[in-house]
Coordinates of C-alpha atoms in Angstrom, one line a residue:
M26 CA 5.3 2.9 -27.4
P27 CA 7.2 0.7 -25.6
V28 CA 11.1 0.9 -26.2
E29 CA 12.6 -2.3 -27.7
M30 CA 16.0 -3.0 -26.4
I31 CA 18.4 -4.9 -28.7
G32 CA 21.8 -6.5 -27.1
W33 CA 24.6 -8.2 -29.5
I34 CA 25.4 -12.0 -29.9
G35 CA 28.7 -13.2 -31.1
S36 CA 30.1 -16.6 -31.8
Q37 CA 33.4 -16.1 -29.1
L38 CA 34.2 -13.8 -26.6
E39 CA 36.0 -10.4 -27.4
S40 CA 35.2 -6.8 -27.8
E41 CA 37.4 -3.8 -28.1
V42 CA 38.9 -4.5 -24.7
M43 CA 39.5 -7.8 -25.0
P44 CA 41.1 -10.2 -27.6
P45 CA 39.3 -12.3 -29.0
A46 CA 39.4 -15.9 -27.4
E47 CA 41.2 -18.8 -29.4
A48 CA 37.9 -20.8 -30.2
V49 CA 35.9 -19.1 -33.5
F50 CA 32.9 -20.7 -32.5
D51 CA 32.2 -21.1 -28.6
H52 CA 29.0 -22.9 -28.3
S53 CA 29.1 -22.3 -24.7
V54 CA 29.2 -18.1 -25.2
I55 CA 26.6 -18.3 -27.6
A56 CA 24.0 -20.2 -25.6
E57 CA 25.5 -18.0 -22.2
A58 CA 24.8 -14.8 -24.2
A59 CA 21.6 -15.5 -25.8
Q60 CA 19.9 -16.5 -22.4
L61 CA 21.6 -13.7 -20.6
H62 CA 20.0 -11.6 -22.7
E63 CA 16.8 -13.3 -22.7
S64 CA 16.7 -13.2 -18.8
A65 CA 17.6 -9.3 -18.6
G66 CA 14.7 -8.2 -20.2
F67 CA 16.2 -7.8 -23.4
D68 CA 13.7 -8.2 -27.0
R69 CA 16.0 -8.8 -29.5
A70 CA 19.9 -9.3 -30.2
L71 CA 21.7 -8.3 -33.2
V72 CA 24.3 -10.9 -34.8
G73 CA 27.3 -9.5 -37.0
Y74 CA 28.4 -10.2 -40.1
Y75 CA 32.4 -9.9 -40.7
A76 CA 34.4 -11.6 -43.7
S77 CA 36.2 -13.7 -41.7
E78 CA 33.8 -15.1 -38.7
A79 CA 31.6 -17.1 -38.4
D80 CA 28.0 -17.3 -39.8
G81 CA 25.4 -15.2 -38.4
F82 CA 23.0 -17.8 -39.6
M83 CA 24.3 -20.4 -37.6
V84 CA 25.1 -18.3 -34.7
A85 CA 21.3 -17.2 -34.4
A86 CA 19.8 -20.8 -34.8
H87 CA 22.4 -21.9 -32.0
A88 CA 21.0 -19.0 -29.9
A89 CA 17.5 -19.8 -30.5
A90 CA 17.7 -23.7 -29.8
V91 CA 18.5 -22.2 -25.9
T92 CA 16.1 -19.5 -25.4
K93 CA 12.1 -19.0 -26.0
R94 CA 11.3 -15.0 -26.1
L95 CA 14.8 -13.6 -27.6
S96 CA 14.2 -12.4 -31.1
F97 CA 17.4 -12.5 -33.2
L98 CA 18.4 -9.8 -35.9
I99 CA 20.9 -10.7 -38.3
A100 CA 23.2 -8.4 -40.0
H101 CA 23.1 -9.4 -44.1
R102 CA 25.2 -8.5 -46.9
P103 CA 23.8 -8.4 -50.3
G104 CA 26.1 -9.7 -53.2
F105 CA 27.2 -13.2 -51.7
V106 CA 23.8 -15.1 -51.9
S107 CA 20.9 -14.5 -54.5
P108 CA 18.1 -12.6 -53.5
P109 CA 15.8 -15.4 -53.6
V110 CA 17.8 -18.1 -51.9
A111 CA 18.1 -15.5 -49.3
A112 CA 14.7 -14.8 -48.7
R113 CA 14.1 -18.6 -48.2
K114 CA 17.2 -18.8 -45.9
F115 CA 15.2 -16.0 -43.5
A116 CA 12.0 -17.2 -44.1
S117 CA 13.3 -20.6 -42.9
L118 CA 15.0 -19.2 -39.8
D119 CA 11.6 -17.8 -39.2
H120 CA 10.0 -21.4 -38.9
L121 CA 12.9 -22.3 -37.0
T122 CA 12.9 -19.7 -34.7
H123 CA 8.9 -19.8 -34.2
G124 CA 9.1 -16.1 -35.7
R125 CA 12.1 -14.7 -34.2
A126 CA 14.0 -13.7 -37.0
S127 CA 14.8 -10.3 -38.7
V128 CA 17.3 -8.8 -41.3
H129 CA 19.7 -5.8 -40.3
F130 CA 20.8 -4.9 -44.2
I131 CA 24.5 -3.6 -44.8
A132 CA 25.9 -2.6 -47.9
G133 CA 29.6 -3.1 -46.5
G134 CA 31.7 0.2 -45.8
S135 CA 35.0 -1.2 -46.1
D136 CA 36.4 -2.1 -49.9
R137 CA 39.2 -4.3 -48.1
E138 CA 36.7 -6.4 -46.2
Q139 CA 34.3 -6.7 -49.5
A140 CA 37.2 -8.1 -51.7
M141 CA 37.8 -10.9 -49.1
D142 CA 34.3 -12.3 -49.9
G143 CA 35.0 -11.7 -53.6
D144 CA 33.2 -8.6 -54.1
F145 CA 34.8 -5.6 -56.3
C146 CA 31.4 -3.0 -56.5
D147 CA 32.5 0.6 -55.3
H148 CA 30.3 2.2 -52.9
D149 CA 27.5 3.6 -54.4
Q150 CA 27.1 0.3 -56.5
R151 CA 26.6 -1.6 -53.2
Y152 CA 24.2 0.2 -52.4
R153 CA 21.9 0.1 -55.6
R154 CA 22.5 -3.5 -55.4
M155 CA 21.1 -3.5 -52.1
G156 CA 17.8 -1.5 -53.6
E157 CA 17.8 -4.2 -56.1
Y158 CA 18.5 -7.0 -53.5
M159 CA 15.7 -5.7 -51.1
D160 CA 13.3 -5.4 -53.5
L161 CA 13.8 -9.1 -55.2
M162 CA 13.9 -10.7 -51.3
E163 CA 10.4 -8.3 -50.4
R164 CA 8.7 -10.1 -53.8
V165 CA 9.7 -13.4 -53.2
W166 CA 8.4 -13.0 -49.6
T167 CA 5.1 -11.4 -50.4
E168 CA 3.9 -12.6 -54.1
A169 CA 2.0 -15.2 -54.4
E170 CA 2.2 -16.1 -58.3
A171 CA 5.6 -16.7 -59.9
F172 CA 6.8 -13.9 -61.1
D173 CA 10.4 -12.6 -63.4
H174 CA 13.0 -10.3 -62.5
E175 CA 15.3 -8.1 -65.0
G176 CA 17.2 -5.7 -63.1
E177 CA 21.1 -4.1 -63.2
F178 CA 22.5 -6.6 -60.8
Y179 CA 19.7 -9.9 -60.6
H180 CA 17.9 -11.6 -63.5
S181 CA 15.4 -14.3 -62.4
H182 CA 13.1 -16.5 -64.0
Q183 CA 9.9 -17.7 -62.8
T184 CA 10.3 -17.2 -59.3
Q185 CA 8.4 -18.6 -56.3
A186 CA 9.0 -19.4 -52.8
R187 CA 6.4 -22.3 -51.2
I188 CA 7.8 -21.1 -47.8
R189 CA 6.7 -17.5 -46.1
C190 CA 7.5 -16.0 -43.3
V191 CA 5.8 -16.9 -40.0
Q192 CA 5.5 -13.3 -39.3
Q193 CA 3.4 -11.4 -41.7
P194 CA 3.4 -10.1 -44.6
R195 CA 7.1 -10.8 -44.2
I196 CA 10.3 -10.7 -41.3
P197 CA 11.3 -7.2 -39.6
V198 CA 13.5 -5.4 -41.9
F199 CA 16.2 -3.1 -40.2
G200 CA 19.3 -1.2 -41.9
G201 CA 21.8 1.8 -41.7
G202 CA 24.1 3.8 -43.4
G203 CA 25.4 7.5 -43.1
S204 CA 26.2 8.3 -46.7
P205 CA 23.3 10.2 -49.3
A206 CA 23.5 6.8 -51.1
A207 CA 22.3 4.9 -48.2
I208 CA 19.7 7.1 -47.3
E209 CA 18.2 7.2 -50.6
I210 CA 18.7 3.4 -50.7
L211 CA 17.4 2.4 -47.1
A212 CA 14.9 5.5 -46.2
P213 CA 12.0 4.2 -48.3
R214 CA 12.2 0.4 -48.0
V215 CA 13.1 -0.7 -44.2
D216 CA 10.9 -0.8 -41.2
V217 CA 14.0 0.3 -38.8
F218 CA 16.9 3.0 -39.4
M219 CA 19.9 2.0 -37.3
L220 CA 22.1 4.7 -36.1
W221 CA 25.2 4.9 -34.0
G222 CA 25.2 7.0 -30.8
E223 CA 25.9 10.6 -31.6
P224 CA 25.3 14.0 -29.9
L225 CA 21.5 14.6 -29.8
A226 CA 21.3 17.6 -32.2
K227 CA 23.0 16.1 -34.9
L228 CA 20.8 12.9 -34.4
A229 CA 18.1 14.8 -34.6
T230 CA 19.0 16.5 -38.2
F231 CA 19.9 13.0 -39.5
M232 CA 16.8 11.2 -38.7
Q233 CA 15.0 14.1 -40.1
R234 CA 16.9 13.6 -43.6
V235 CA 16.0 10.0 -43.5
H236 CA 12.2 10.9 -43.0
N237 CA 12.4 13.5 -45.8
A238 CA 13.9 10.7 -47.9
A239 CA 11.5 8.1 -46.8
G240 CA 8.7 9.8 -48.5
S241 CA 5.0 9.4 -48.5
A242 CA 4.5 6.3 -50.4
R243 CA 5.5 3.9 -47.7
K244 CA 3.6 0.8 -46.4
H245 CA 4.7 1.5 -42.9
A246 CA 6.1 3.7 -40.5
L247 CA 9.5 4.8 -40.6
T248 CA 11.4 3.5 -36.7
F249 CA 14.6 3.8 -35.7
S250 CA 17.0 2.3 -33.7
V251 CA 20.5 4.1 -32.2
S252 CA 23.5 2.0 -30.9
T253 CA 25.5 3.1 -27.6
R254 CA 27.3 1.1 -25.4
P255 CA 26.9 1.7 -21.9
I256 CA 29.7 2.0 -19.1
L257 CA 28.0 1.8 -16.1
G258 CA 29.0 2.4 -12.5
R259 CA 27.8 2.4 -8.8
T260 CA 28.8 6.4 -8.8
E261 CA 29.5 8.3 -11.3
D262 CA 33.3 8.5 -10.7
A263 CA 33.3 4.5 -10.4
A264 CA 31.6 4.4 -14.4
W265 CA 34.2 7.4 -15.2
E266 CA 36.7 5.2 -13.8
R267 CA 36.2 2.0 -15.4
A268 CA 35.6 4.0 -18.7
H269 CA 39.3 5.8 -18.7
E270 CA 40.6 1.8 -17.8
Y271 CA 38.4 0.5 -20.8
L272 CA 40.5 3.3 -22.8
R273 CA 43.6 2.3 -21.2
R274 CA 43.0 -1.1 -22.7
V275 CA 42.3 -0.3 -25.4
E276 CA 45.2 1.9 -26.5
S277 CA 47.3 -1.1 -24.6
L278 CA 46.1 -3.4 -27.3
R279 CA 46.5 -1.5 -29.8
G280 CA 49.9 -0.8 -29.2
D281 CA 52.2 0.9 -31.6
D282 CA 49.9 0.4 -34.7
N283 CA 48.1 3.3 -35.9
I284 CA 45.0 4.0 -35.5
P285 CA 42.5 2.4 -38.5
V286 CA 41.1 4.6 -40.9
H287 CA 38.0 3.5 -41.8
A288 CA 36.1 5.1 -44.8
N289 CA 32.2 5.1 -44.4
V290 CA 30.3 8.1 -43.2
G291 CA 29.0 6.7 -40.0
A292 CA 32.5 6.5 -38.5
R293 CA 33.8 9.2 -39.9
R294 CA 30.3 11.3 -38.3
L295 CA 31.7 9.9 -34.8
L296 CA 35.2 11.1 -35.5
E297 CA 34.1 14.3 -35.6
A298 CA 31.9 14.6 -33.1
A299 CA 35.3 12.9 -30.8
R300 CA 37.4 15.8 -32.3
E301 CA 34.6 18.5 -31.3
N302 CA 34.7 17.3 -27.8
A303 CA 35.4 14.4 -25.7
T304 CA 31.6 14.2 -24.0
H305 CA 28.6 15.5 -25.5
D306 CA 24.8 16.1 -23.9
S307 CA 25.0 14.7 -20.7
C308 CA 27.3 11.5 -20.8
L309 CA 27.8 10.7 -24.5
W310 CA 31.6 9.8 -24.6
T311 CA 33.9 9.8 -27.7
E312 CA 37.2 8.8 -26.7
I313 CA 37.3 4.9 -27.7
A314 CA 35.4 5.9 -30.8
A315 CA 38.1 8.2 -31.5
A316 CA 41.1 5.1 -30.6
T317 CA 39.6 2.8 -32.5
G318 CA 38.9 4.9 -35.7
A319 CA 35.2 4.1 -35.1
P320 CA 34.5 0.9 -36.9
G321 CA 31.2 0.6 -35.7
N322 CA 29.2 1.0 -32.8
T323 CA 32.0 2.7 -30.0
T324 CA 30.2 5.6 -28.6
A325 CA 29.7 5.2 -25.3
L326 CA 27.2 6.2 -22.3
V327 CA 28.9 6.5 -19.1
G328 CA 27.3 7.2 -16.0
T329 CA 25.3 5.4 -12.9
P330 CA 22.6 3.6 -14.3
A331 CA 19.6 6.3 -13.5
T332 CA 22.3 8.6 -15.4
V333 CA 22.4 6.3 -18.1
A334 CA 18.5 5.5 -18.6
L335 CA 18.0 9.4 -18.4
A336 CA 20.9 9.8 -21.6
L337 CA 18.8 6.6 -23.3
L338 CA 15.5 8.0 -22.8
E339 CA 16.9 11.3 -24.7
Y340 CA 16.8 9.2 -27.9
Y341 CA 13.5 7.8 -28.0
K342 CA 12.1 11.0 -27.4
L343 CA 13.6 12.0 -30.7
G344 CA 12.2 9.2 -32.4
A345 CA 14.5 5.9 -31.7
S346 CA 11.7 3.4 -30.2
R347 CA 14.4 0.6 -30.5
L348 CA 17.8 0.8 -28.5
L349 CA 21.1 -1.4 -29.0
I350 CA 23.1 -1.5 -25.9
R351 CA 26.3 -3.8 -26.5
G352 CA 29.0 -4.2 -23.5
F353 CA 32.8 -3.6 -23.9
D354 CA 32.8 -6.9 -21.1
P355 CA 29.9 -8.1 -23.1
L356 CA 28.6 -11.5 -21.2
A357 CA 28.9 -9.4 -17.6
D358 CA 27.2 -6.2 -19.0
A359 CA 24.5 -8.0 -20.7
E360 CA 23.5 -9.1 -17.2
D361 CA 24.7 -6.1 -15.3
Y362 CA 21.8 -4.2 -18.0
G363 CA 19.4 -6.1 -16.7
R364 CA 19.5 -5.7 -13.2
E365 CA 18.7 -1.6 -13.6
L366 CA 19.1 -0.1 -16.1
I367 CA 16.5 -1.6 -18.7
P368 CA 13.8 -1.6 -15.8
R369 CA 14.3 1.9 -15.1
L370 CA 14.8 2.9 -18.6
R371 CA 11.2 0.9 -19.6
E372 CA 9.4 2.7 -16.6
L373 CA 11.1 6.2 -17.8
V374 CA 9.4 5.5 -21.4
A375 CA 6.3 4.8 -19.7
E376 CA 6.3 8.1 -17.8
H377 CA 7.1 10.0 -20.6
D378 CA 4.7 8.2 -22.8
T379 CA 1.9 8.9 -20.4
K380 CA 2.8 12.2 -20.0
K381 CA 2.4 13.0 -23.9
K382 CA -0.7 11.1 -24.1
S383 CA -2.5 13.1 -21.6
R384 CA -1.1 16.8 -22.9
Y385 CA -2.1 15.2 -26.7
P386 CA -4.8 13.3 -26.7
S387 CA -6.3 11.1 -29.2

């Protein structure tokens, strides 16, 4: 199948190697990022969720207004808006964008950040709540008749929505997490299980766990996305020089502060890989993950576009039909990825699929 390329759009220009700009909602940065991603050949862009930052619905709405083809994946944490309201919000956004909306469910990996928004449920409670939340949203999106809901976390009476998603039967649903609770709740419910870039062998084992947890009762096939941070150079040496310059910037911005400790299982998996080796497989580099405490997508693929495209192809071969790539220099890298990396990867995927089809004709 064709590979779907996912990028990243934020409300301001920042990354692990550059401090945030003064403007926390920069209209021009959002517009430029969206247009660069569209012209670079991305299919979709993730809009993140942070307890102290701009609202992702508003960021996506502005980005959609200046693009025609690019779809948007809005990170969404259950617990702060009731599920029927959230379902109508996403359906409305799907109409506003002419069928370009999707949702990435995240339970929240930091108790401290959840508390900033007034949520004091523990880790496993958050995942149980998310499962009920997703089920209730699914009913709002798809059921024709009004219904009552009585659950552990939510109660509603005669719930019904006149507004439905443009995409039928509903918008695409993504989700991710490394814990047993995350796998149990998300695997049977999401269309796309999102993963961070880990060594291939470990990722293959984890993907099999998710497949096993998904079970056979699913209506649609489960697919995967893998997120990495490509660092490109015209030569291998130039790429690695750039990578180590980024590491120096991370350490400089951190100063004398201790490396943050993140409690989520995904971060611990990345840090475990970093302790085992700085580099895995062909070019998966873990030192920025180690230097930041791996708060999210922080493992890099370092090399020429040809090298990185081959590394991304290996994730595709494992079953990741969607690949999220995000640069440490967000705008310049998004444009750079479109010059050679994305076209080269699409060619490799097409060649791989053709060979596979010839070996295993239907």
